[in-house]
Tab-separated table of C-alpha atoms and ligand atoms in Angstrom:
chain	number	residue	atom	x	y	z
A	1	UNK	CA	21.310	11.118	-5.495
A	2	UNK	CA	19.831	11.741	-2.041
A	3	UNK	CA	16.229	12.893	-2.037
A	4	UNK	CA	13.587	13.408	0.607
A	5	UNK	CA	10.127	12.233	-0.395
A	6	UNK	CA	7.167	12.932	1.835
A	7	UNK	CA	4.253	10.542	1.526
A	8	UNK	CA	0.709	11.539	2.415
A	9	UNK	CA	-1.107	8.174	2.418
A	10	UNK	CA	-4.427	9.774	3.407
A	11	UNK	CA	-7.627	7.756	3.707
A	12	UNK	CA	-9.339	4.646	2.384
A	13	UNK	CA	-7.117	2.653	0.037
A	14	UNK	CA	-4.489	5.447	0.147
A	15	UNK	CA	-2.203	3.737	2.711
A	16	UNK	CA	-2.429	0.383	0.871
A	17	UNK	CA	-1.351	1.741	-2.513
A	18	UNK	CA	1.291	4.054	-1.004
A	19	UNK	CA	2.914	1.073	0.750
A	20	UNK	CA	3.495	-0.582	-2.641
A	21	UNK	CA	4.762	2.670	-4.166
A	22	UNK	CA	7.278	3.092	-1.333
A	23	UNK	CA	8.554	-0.455	-1.936
A	24	UNK	CA	9.074	0.522	-5.581
A	25	UNK	CA	11.013	3.645	-4.564
A	26	UNK	CA	13.296	1.610	-2.311
A	27	UNK	CA	13.875	-0.883	-5.100
A	28	UNK	CA	14.785	1.902	-7.543
A	29	UNK	CA	17.182	3.268	-4.916
A	30	UNK	CA	18.839	-0.131	-4.534
A	31	UNK	CA	19.190	-0.830	-8.249
A	32	UNK	CA	20.338	2.644	-9.293
A	33	UNK	CA	22.291	3.644	-6.169
A	34	UNK	CA	20.064	6.442	-4.840
A	35	UNK	CA	18.976	7.115	-1.286
A	36	UNK	CA	15.359	8.072	-0.900
A	37	UNK	CA	14.457	9.206	2.591
A	38	UNK	CA	10.747	8.574	3.003
A	39	UNK	CA	8.763	10.696	5.464
A	40	UNK	CA	5.061	10.413	6.213
A	41	UNK	CA	2.488	13.007	7.237
A	42	UNK	CA	-1.268	13.205	7.722
A	43	UNK	CA	-3.640	14.728	5.184
A	44	UNK	CA	-7.412	14.580	4.786
A	45	UNK	CA	-9.774	12.621	7.028
A	46	UNK	CA	-7.000	11.001	9.082
A	47	UNK	CA	-5.625	14.490	9.810
A	48	UNK	CA	-9.087	15.712	10.837
A	49	UNK	CA	-9.343	12.799	13.280
A	50	UNK	CA	-5.890	13.468	14.741
A	51	UNK	CA	-5.727	17.277	14.655
A	52	UNK	CA	-9.169	18.658	13.764
A	53	UNK	CA	-7.883	20.030	10.448
A	54	UNK	CA	-7.381	18.393	7.038
A	55	UNK	CA	-4.033	20.148	6.514
A	56	UNK	CA	-2.021	20.477	9.746
A	57	UNK	CA	0.954	22.840	9.789
A	58	UNK	CA	3.349	19.941	10.374
A	59	UNK	CA	2.122	18.380	7.117
A	60	UNK	CA	2.824	21.607	5.251
A	61	UNK	CA	6.317	21.661	6.802
A	62	UNK	CA	6.936	18.008	5.879
A	63	UNK	CA	6.028	18.840	2.262
A	64	UNK	CA	7.922	22.108	1.867
A	65	UNK	CA	11.088	20.494	3.258
A	66	UNK	CA	10.894	17.572	0.783
A	67	UNK	CA	12.000	17.282	-2.845
A	68	UNK	CA	8.653	15.801	-3.838
A	69	UNK	CA	5.386	14.618	-2.345
A	70	UNK	CA	3.561	11.358	-3.028
A	71	UNK	CA	-0.111	11.285	-2.116
A	72	UNK	CA	-2.561	8.386	-1.817
A	73	UNK	CA	-6.143	9.620	-1.622
A	74	UNK	CA	-8.326	11.583	0.761
A	75	UNK	CA	-11.947	11.396	1.890
A	76	UNK	CA	-14.547	8.854	2.892
A	77	UNK	CA	-18.096	8.509	4.215
A	78	UNK	CA	-16.968	9.203	7.789
A	79	UNK	CA	-16.214	12.840	6.912
A	80	UNK	CA	-18.841	13.275	4.209
A	81	UNK	CA	-21.361	15.518	5.931
A	82	UNK	CA	-21.759	18.367	3.404
A	83	UNK	CA	-22.545	20.809	6.223
A	84	UNK	CA	-19.250	20.058	8.016
A	85	UNK	CA	-16.839	22.964	8.423
A	86	UNK	CA	-13.764	20.756	8.007
A	87	UNK	CA	-13.604	18.386	5.045
A	88	UNK	CA	-10.826	16.047	3.817
A	89	UNK	CA	-10.817	17.701	0.353
A	90	UNK	CA	-9.703	20.972	1.959
A	91	UNK	CA	-6.421	19.214	2.702
A	92	UNK	CA	-5.875	18.332	-0.940
A	93	UNK	CA	-6.885	21.738	-2.297
A	94	UNK	CA	-4.883	23.455	0.464
A	95	UNK	CA	-1.660	21.586	-0.213
A	96	UNK	CA	-1.923	22.233	-3.981
A	97	UNK	CA	-2.405	25.943	-3.328
A	98	UNK	CA	0.237	26.185	-0.576
A	99	UNK	CA	2.888	24.494	-2.723
A	100	UNK	CA	1.907	26.597	-5.766
A	101	UNK	CA	1.251	23.506	-7.899
A	102	UNK	CA	-0.604	25.102	-10.779
A	103	UNK	CA	0.052	22.560	-13.528
A	104	UNK	CA	-1.661	19.193	-13.204
A	105	UNK	CA	-0.541	16.630	-15.785
A	106	UNK	CA	-2.863	13.688	-16.355
A	107	UNK	CA	-1.536	11.388	-19.069
A	108	UNK	CA	-3.986	8.907	-20.593
A	109	UNK	CA	-2.495	5.977	-22.447
A	110	UNK	CA	-4.105	2.712	-23.204
A	111	UNK	CA	-2.260	-0.529	-22.924
A	112	UNK	CA	-3.125	-3.407	-25.267
A	113	UNK	CA	-3.857	-5.607	-22.245
A	114	UNK	CA	-6.583	-3.258	-21.035
A	115	UNK	CA	-8.563	-2.752	-24.223
A	116	UNK	CA	-11.254	-5.089	-22.952
A	117	UNK	CA	-11.571	-3.240	-19.633
A	118	UNK	CA	-12.722	-0.032	-21.322
A	119	UNK	CA	-16.409	0.529	-22.016
A	120	UNK	CA	-15.449	1.845	-25.490
A	121	UNK	CA	-15.006	-0.294	-28.568
A	122	UNK	CA	-11.343	-1.362	-28.995
A	123	UNK	CA	-11.064	0.136	-32.506
A	124	UNK	CA	-11.791	3.603	-31.071
A	125	UNK	CA	-9.064	3.199	-28.479
A	126	UNK	CA	-6.228	2.151	-30.705
A	127	UNK	CA	-3.440	4.790	-30.535
A	128	UNK	CA	-4.961	6.745	-27.650
A	129	UNK	CA	-2.075	8.672	-26.092
A	130	UNK	CA	-2.843	12.079	-24.633
A	131	UNK	CA	-1.922	14.345	-21.759
A	132	UNK	CA	-4.517	16.541	-20.147
A	133	UNK	CA	-2.956	19.608	-18.536
A	134	UNK	CA	-5.344	20.962	-15.938
A	135	UNK	CA	-4.915	24.378	-14.306
A	136	UNK	CA	-4.967	23.525	-10.597
A	137	UNK	CA	-4.872	26.581	-8.346
A	138	UNK	CA	-7.429	28.977	-9.839
A	139	UNK	CA	-10.940	29.139	-11.229
A	140	UNK	CA	-14.147	28.397	-9.396
A	141	UNK	CA	-12.351	26.118	-6.937
A	142	UNK	CA	-10.551	29.010	-5.299
A	143	UNK	CA	-12.747	32.067	-6.032
A	144	UNK	CA	-14.775	33.780	-3.338
A	145	UNK	CA	-17.744	31.829	-1.974
A	146	UNK	CA	-20.734	33.407	-0.235
A	147	UNK	CA	-23.937	32.322	1.455
A	148	UNK	CA	-26.634	34.764	2.581
A	149	UNK	CA	-30.288	34.472	3.559
A	150	UNK	CA	-32.798	34.830	0.728
A	151	UNK	CA	-36.593	35.011	0.661
A	152	UNK	CA	-36.606	31.509	-0.838
A	153	UNK	CA	-34.041	30.166	1.625
A	154	UNK	CA	-30.493	31.123	0.773
A	155	UNK	CA	-28.580	32.811	-1.992
A	156	UNK	CA	-25.202	31.168	-2.656
A	157	UNK	CA	-22.340	32.309	-4.865
A	158	UNK	CA	-19.214	30.552	-6.213
A	159	UNK	CA	-16.894	32.831	-8.137
A	160	UNK	CA	-14.716	31.797	-11.065
A	161	UNK	CA	-11.548	33.906	-11.212
A	162	UNK	CA	-8.579	33.903	-13.603
A	163	UNK	CA	-5.816	36.417	-14.222
A	164	UNK	CA	-3.880	36.837	-17.458
A	165	UNK	CA	-0.736	35.621	-15.705
A	166	UNK	CA	-2.377	32.431	-14.469
A	167	UNK	CA	-3.531	31.609	-17.992
A	168	UNK	CA	-0.157	32.438	-19.559
A	169	UNK	CA	1.833	30.145	-17.269
A	170	UNK	CA	-0.417	27.105	-17.739
A	171	UNK	CA	-0.510	27.607	-21.520
A	172	UNK	CA	3.290	27.796	-21.586
A	173	UNK	CA	3.520	24.606	-19.513
A	174	UNK	CA	1.105	22.750	-21.806
A	175	UNK	CA	2.613	24.063	-25.040
A	176	UNK	CA	6.085	23.012	-23.874
A	177	UNK	CA	4.786	19.480	-23.343
A	178	UNK	CA	3.065	19.531	-26.751
A	179	UNK	CA	6.318	20.660	-28.360
A	180	UNK	CA	7.986	17.484	-27.044
A	181	UNK	CA	5.164	15.312	-28.453
A	182	UNK	CA	3.015	15.617	-31.602
A	183	UNK	CA	2.909	19.438	-31.451
A	184	UNK	CA	-0.894	19.560	-31.196
A	185	UNK	CA	-2.579	21.566	-28.451
A	186	UNK	CA	-6.322	21.701	-27.866
A	187	UNK	CA	-7.334	24.493	-25.494
A	188	UNK	CA	-10.711	23.871	-23.889
A	189	UNK	CA	-12.999	26.659	-22.654
A	190	UNK	CA	-16.579	27.898	-22.677
A	191	UNK	CA	-15.862	31.179	-24.450
A	192	UNK	CA	-19.396	31.407	-25.837
A	193	UNK	CA	-20.699	31.936	-22.285
A	194	UNK	CA	-18.026	32.698	-19.685
A	195	UNK	CA	-15.957	35.860	-19.329
A	196	UNK	CA	-13.038	33.923	-17.783
A	197	UNK	CA	-13.089	31.688	-20.863
A	198	UNK	CA	-12.901	34.698	-23.173
A	199	UNK	CA	-9.765	35.851	-21.340
A	200	UNK	CA	-8.481	32.262	-21.513
A	201	UNK	CA	-9.020	32.027	-25.272
A	202	UNK	CA	-7.521	35.431	-26.134
A	203	UNK	CA	-4.492	34.856	-23.899
A	204	UNK	CA	-3.947	31.375	-25.304
A	205	UNK	CA	-4.097	32.628	-28.891
A	206	UNK	CA	-1.555	35.355	-28.137
A	207	UNK	CA	0.934	33.195	-26.200
A	208	UNK	CA	0.801	30.472	-28.851
A	209	UNK	CA	1.256	32.855	-31.771
A	210	UNK	CA	4.123	34.726	-30.081
A	211	UNK	CA	5.992	31.858	-28.413
A	212	UNK	CA	4.871	28.538	-29.929
A	213	UNK	CA	4.253	29.089	-33.658
A	214	UNK	CA	5.441	25.499	-34.254
A	215	UNK	CA	2.613	24.006	-32.167
A	216	UNK	CA	-0.809	23.669	-33.834
A	217	UNK	CA	-3.479	25.244	-31.633
A	218	UNK	CA	-7.165	24.404	-31.694
A	219	UNK	CA	-9.772	26.010	-29.425
A	220	UNK	CA	-12.606	23.719	-28.383
A	221	UNK	CA	-15.702	24.324	-26.282
A	222	UNK	CA	-15.860	22.071	-23.251
A	223	UNK	CA	-19.158	20.401	-24.203
A	224	UNK	CA	-17.799	19.553	-27.656
A	225	UNK	CA	-14.580	18.270	-26.088
A	226	UNK	CA	-16.563	15.924	-23.818
A	227	UNK	CA	-18.151	14.506	-26.958
A	228	UNK	CA	-14.986	14.223	-29.055
A	229	UNK	CA	-13.133	12.476	-26.210
A	230	UNK	CA	-15.535	9.581	-26.650
A	231	UNK	CA	-16.008	9.771	-30.426
A	232	UNK	CA	-12.393	10.140	-31.540
A	233	UNK	CA	-10.057	9.952	-28.514
A	234	UNK	CA	-6.996	9.022	-30.594
A	235	UNK	CA	-7.018	12.450	-32.296
A	236	UNK	CA	-5.944	14.249	-29.107
A	237	UNK	CA	-2.345	14.931	-28.164
A	238	UNK	CA	-2.245	17.604	-25.441
A	239	UNK	CA	-5.378	19.180	-23.954
A	240	UNK	CA	-5.102	22.248	-21.725
A	241	UNK	CA	-7.978	23.576	-19.685
A	242	UNK	CA	-9.069	25.379	-16.550
A	243	UNK	CA	-9.504	23.789	-13.151
A	244	UNK	CA	-13.082	22.498	-13.085
A	245	UNK	CA	-13.319	21.553	-16.763
A	246	UNK	CA	-10.085	19.603	-16.254
A	247	UNK	CA	-11.493	17.823	-13.213
A	248	UNK	CA	-14.529	16.660	-15.168
A	249	UNK	CA	-12.807	15.815	-18.462
A	250	UNK	CA	-10.095	13.740	-16.775
A	251	UNK	CA	-12.611	11.475	-15.047
A	252	UNK	CA	-14.192	10.996	-18.454
A	253	UNK	CA	-10.821	10.383	-20.120
A	254	UNK	CA	-9.872	7.868	-17.416
A	255	UNK	CA	-12.503	5.514	-18.779
A	256	UNK	CA	-10.591	5.320	-22.038
A	257	UNK	CA	-7.813	3.611	-20.092
A	258	UNK	CA	-10.143	0.971	-18.745
A	259	UNK	CA	-9.855	1.772	-15.082
A	260	UNK	CA	-9.147	4.781	-12.906
A	261	UNK	CA	-6.792	2.399	-11.125
A	262	UNK	CA	-4.305	2.844	-13.964
A	263	UNK	CA	-3.892	6.601	-14.233
A	264	UNK	CA	-1.189	8.653	-12.479
A	265	UNK	CA	-0.925	12.414	-12.197
A	266	UNK	CA	1.702	15.032	-11.515
A	267	UNK	CA	1.097	18.490	-10.081
A	268	UNK	CA	3.971	20.857	-10.706
A	269	UNK	CA	4.926	24.341	-9.622
A	270	UNK	CA	7.168	26.767	-11.435
A	271	UNK	CA	10.372	25.294	-12.831
A	272	UNK	CA	13.089	26.173	-10.316
A	273	UNK	CA	15.762	26.004	-12.991
A	274	UNK	CA	17.682	23.723	-10.611
A	275	UNK	CA	18.169	19.946	-10.827
A	276	UNK	CA	15.006	19.207	-8.833
A	277	UNK	CA	11.495	20.604	-9.084
A	278	UNK	CA	8.811	20.458	-6.408
A	279	UNK	CA	5.853	18.338	-7.385
A	280	UNK	CA	3.015	16.371	-5.884
A	281	UNK	CA	2.166	12.997	-7.386
A	282	UNK	CA	-1.041	11.073	-6.929
A	283	UNK	CA	-3.222	8.488	-8.606
A	284	UNK	CA	-6.304	10.117	-10.106
A	285	UNK	CA	-8.616	7.661	-8.367
A	286	UNK	CA	-10.108	8.454	-4.981
A	287	UNK	CA	-10.026	6.731	-1.596
A	288	UNK	CA	-12.468	3.973	-2.694
A	289	UNK	CA	-13.940	3.422	0.792
A	290	UNK	CA	-15.966	0.448	-0.480
A	291	UNK	CA	-12.818	-1.646	-0.986
A	292	UNK	CA	-10.530	-0.052	1.648
A	293	UNK	CA	-8.798	-2.488	3.988
A	294	UNK	CA	-9.505	-5.485	1.757
A	295	UNK	CA	-6.084	-5.532	0.084
A	296	UNK	CA	-7.569	-5.579	-3.425
A	297	UNK	CA	-6.936	-2.008	-4.635
A	298	UNK	CA	-4.939	-1.540	-7.828
A	299	UNK	CA	-1.539	-0.004	-6.899
A	300	UNK	CA	-0.535	0.670	-10.521
A	301	UNK	CA	-1.738	4.283	-10.753
A	302	UNK	CA	0.255	5.169	-7.633
A	303	UNK	CA	3.328	3.309	-8.874
A	304	UNK	CA	3.051	5.060	-12.247
A	305	UNK	CA	2.875	8.296	-10.226
A	306	UNK	CA	6.249	7.324	-8.726
A	307	UNK	CA	7.587	7.157	-12.290
A	308	UNK	CA	6.326	10.698	-12.905
A	309	UNK	CA	7.960	11.811	-9.643
A	310	UNK	CA	11.311	10.365	-10.679
A	311	UNK	CA	11.013	12.040	-14.094
A	312	UNK	CA	9.618	15.478	-13.284
A	313	UNK	CA	10.874	16.222	-9.757
A	314	UNK	CA	14.199	14.378	-9.672
A	315	UNK	CA	15.174	14.322	-13.354
A	316	UNK	CA	15.720	10.536	-13.253
A	317	UNK	CA	14.434	9.545	-16.699
A	318	UNK	CA	15.990	6.049	-16.940
A	319	UNK	CA	14.629	5.172	-13.492
A	320	UNK	CA	11.171	6.488	-14.471
A	321	UNK	CA	11.165	4.300	-17.564
A	322	UNK	CA	12.300	1.278	-15.566
A	323	UNK	CA	9.276	1.693	-13.286
A	324	UNK	CA	6.887	2.135	-16.223
A	325	UNK	CA	8.328	-0.895	-17.993
A	326	UNK	CA	7.973	-2.978	-14.825
A	327	UNK	CA	4.301	-2.000	-14.589
A	328	UNK	CA	3.679	-2.898	-18.243
A	329	UNK	CA	5.549	-6.187	-17.902
A	330	UNK	CA	3.416	-7.054	-14.882
A	331	UNK	CA	0.267	-6.255	-16.864
A	332	UNK	CA	1.497	-8.440	-19.698
A	333	UNK	CA	2.181	-11.260	-17.248
A	334	UNK	CA	-1.494	-11.029	-16.275
A	335	UNK	CA	-0.687	-10.139	-12.657
A	336	UNK	CA	-3.493	-7.649	-12.102
A	337	UNK	CA	-6.185	-6.639	-9.624
A	338	UNK	CA	-9.852	-7.287	-10.275
A	339	UNK	CA	-10.624	-3.859	-11.771
A	340	UNK	CA	-8.530	-4.607	-14.854
A	341	UNK	CA	-8.576	-8.413	-15.030
A	342	UNK	CA	-10.227	-9.885	-18.111
A	343	UNK	CA	-13.454	-11.822	-17.540
A	344	UNK	CA	-12.668	-15.157	-15.909
A	345	UNK	CA	-8.905	-14.426	-15.693
A	346	UNK	CA	-7.055	-14.838	-12.380
A	347	UNK	CA	-7.085	-11.868	-9.992
A	348	UNK	CA	-4.172	-10.834	-7.755
A	349	UNK	CA	-4.248	-8.709	-4.626
A	350	UNK	CA	-2.574	-5.342	-4.013
A	351	UNK	CA	0.539	-6.803	-2.402
A	352	UNK	CA	1.161	-9.428	-5.093
A	353	UNK	CA	0.836	-6.844	-7.847
A	354	UNK	CA	3.228	-4.542	-5.947
A	355	UNK	CA	5.742	-7.363	-5.407
A	356	UNK	CA	5.538	-8.397	-9.075
A	357	UNK	CA	6.355	-4.845	-10.152
A	358	UNK	CA	9.225	-4.532	-7.633
A	359	UNK	CA	10.750	-7.797	-8.882
A	360	UNK	CA	10.688	-6.472	-12.472
A	361	UNK	CA	12.786	-3.404	-11.697
A	362	UNK	CA	16.249	-4.591	-12.585
B	1	IPM	C1	-9.289	15.375	-8.353
B	1	IPM	C2	-10.369	15.297	-7.302
B	1	IPM	C3	-10.317	16.554	-6.446
B	1	IPM	C4	-10.559	17.743	-7.346
B	1	IPM	C5	-11.322	16.556	-5.269
B	1	IPM	C6	-11.127	15.342	-4.370
B	1	IPM	C7	-11.282	17.821	-4.470
B	1	IPM	O1	-11.615	15.099	-7.881
B	1	IPM	O2	-8.098	15.482	-7.984
B	1	IPM	O3	-9.620	15.345	-9.531
B	1	IPM	O4	-11.712	18.082	-7.646
B	1	IPM	O5	-9.579	18.367	-7.760
B	2	MG	MG1	-11.545	14.779	-9.960
């Protein structure tokens, strides 16, 4: 197949990990006879420096004209002034919203090799295999914000907004994934306090009863979920939740996998019904300014994001599995960056890990 893939390397370690991911894409093309045309555009801090905005129009155009988008990371201390009008994160939030990517899939699996890298006891981690489905274009992230003077200084408002339709579509997306797995869906909310959560819970119950009677649904409050993720992580199959709860819970869940450097994510829009589906793929880690430019960042999360891209946007399942297997084989060979290396074991740099993965795609 011929596909156009736009990369948004972004800031910090973003360009370093994207370079390895692009090498993987080219290798997959060679081995399986596909042509991937790779384009690059600016997003985040680098776009602010070049154009004064985190999401330039030409970046939007480069994404809408592609079959899929692969993103590194955005942000860094250079653009961190909280009072600034333009911020790198606006680029990320803006591109998610502009492309209508409402379903964010964050799979958490734990590989034998990484048991020691997790702060949790290995016996708790055995059999951990879950997908967190985070609603990505609604909630408090995108509701109205206001600042006005107040006798004590200022009064500031963030608004959390959800519509029935927004809840229905994310529940359907998550339940469909659960149906293809262990048929267990945990829906996370704060229905004892928040009105949006009460809509979320009622809508979820209705959609599941009407359309997914074969999937077991459990409602869980977000504070309890935070606890159970640590106490009994292996009990979860698919978790679905709103935007901010999903942001917080997935950082927590990432620790189950040992390192944030291991976890990919996919952000999907509505299913087009056609052979390809627009999606944006990114590692869940950030720009890691403290190690940027040193060549030591772990490229595995970004390369595993390439596997998700092949699977979800291009429908190339065998190719996706080949990439995942190459990553696991590289882990097993002990060719890893410092964040996941066992104590005293040899440490490889970004490029050697990338090359080892490329050479295992056959
Ligand atoms: C994430 C990040 C972003 C988010 C930030 C960088 C805006 O934390 O993708 O989880 O909160 O969505
Ligand atoms: Mg986050």
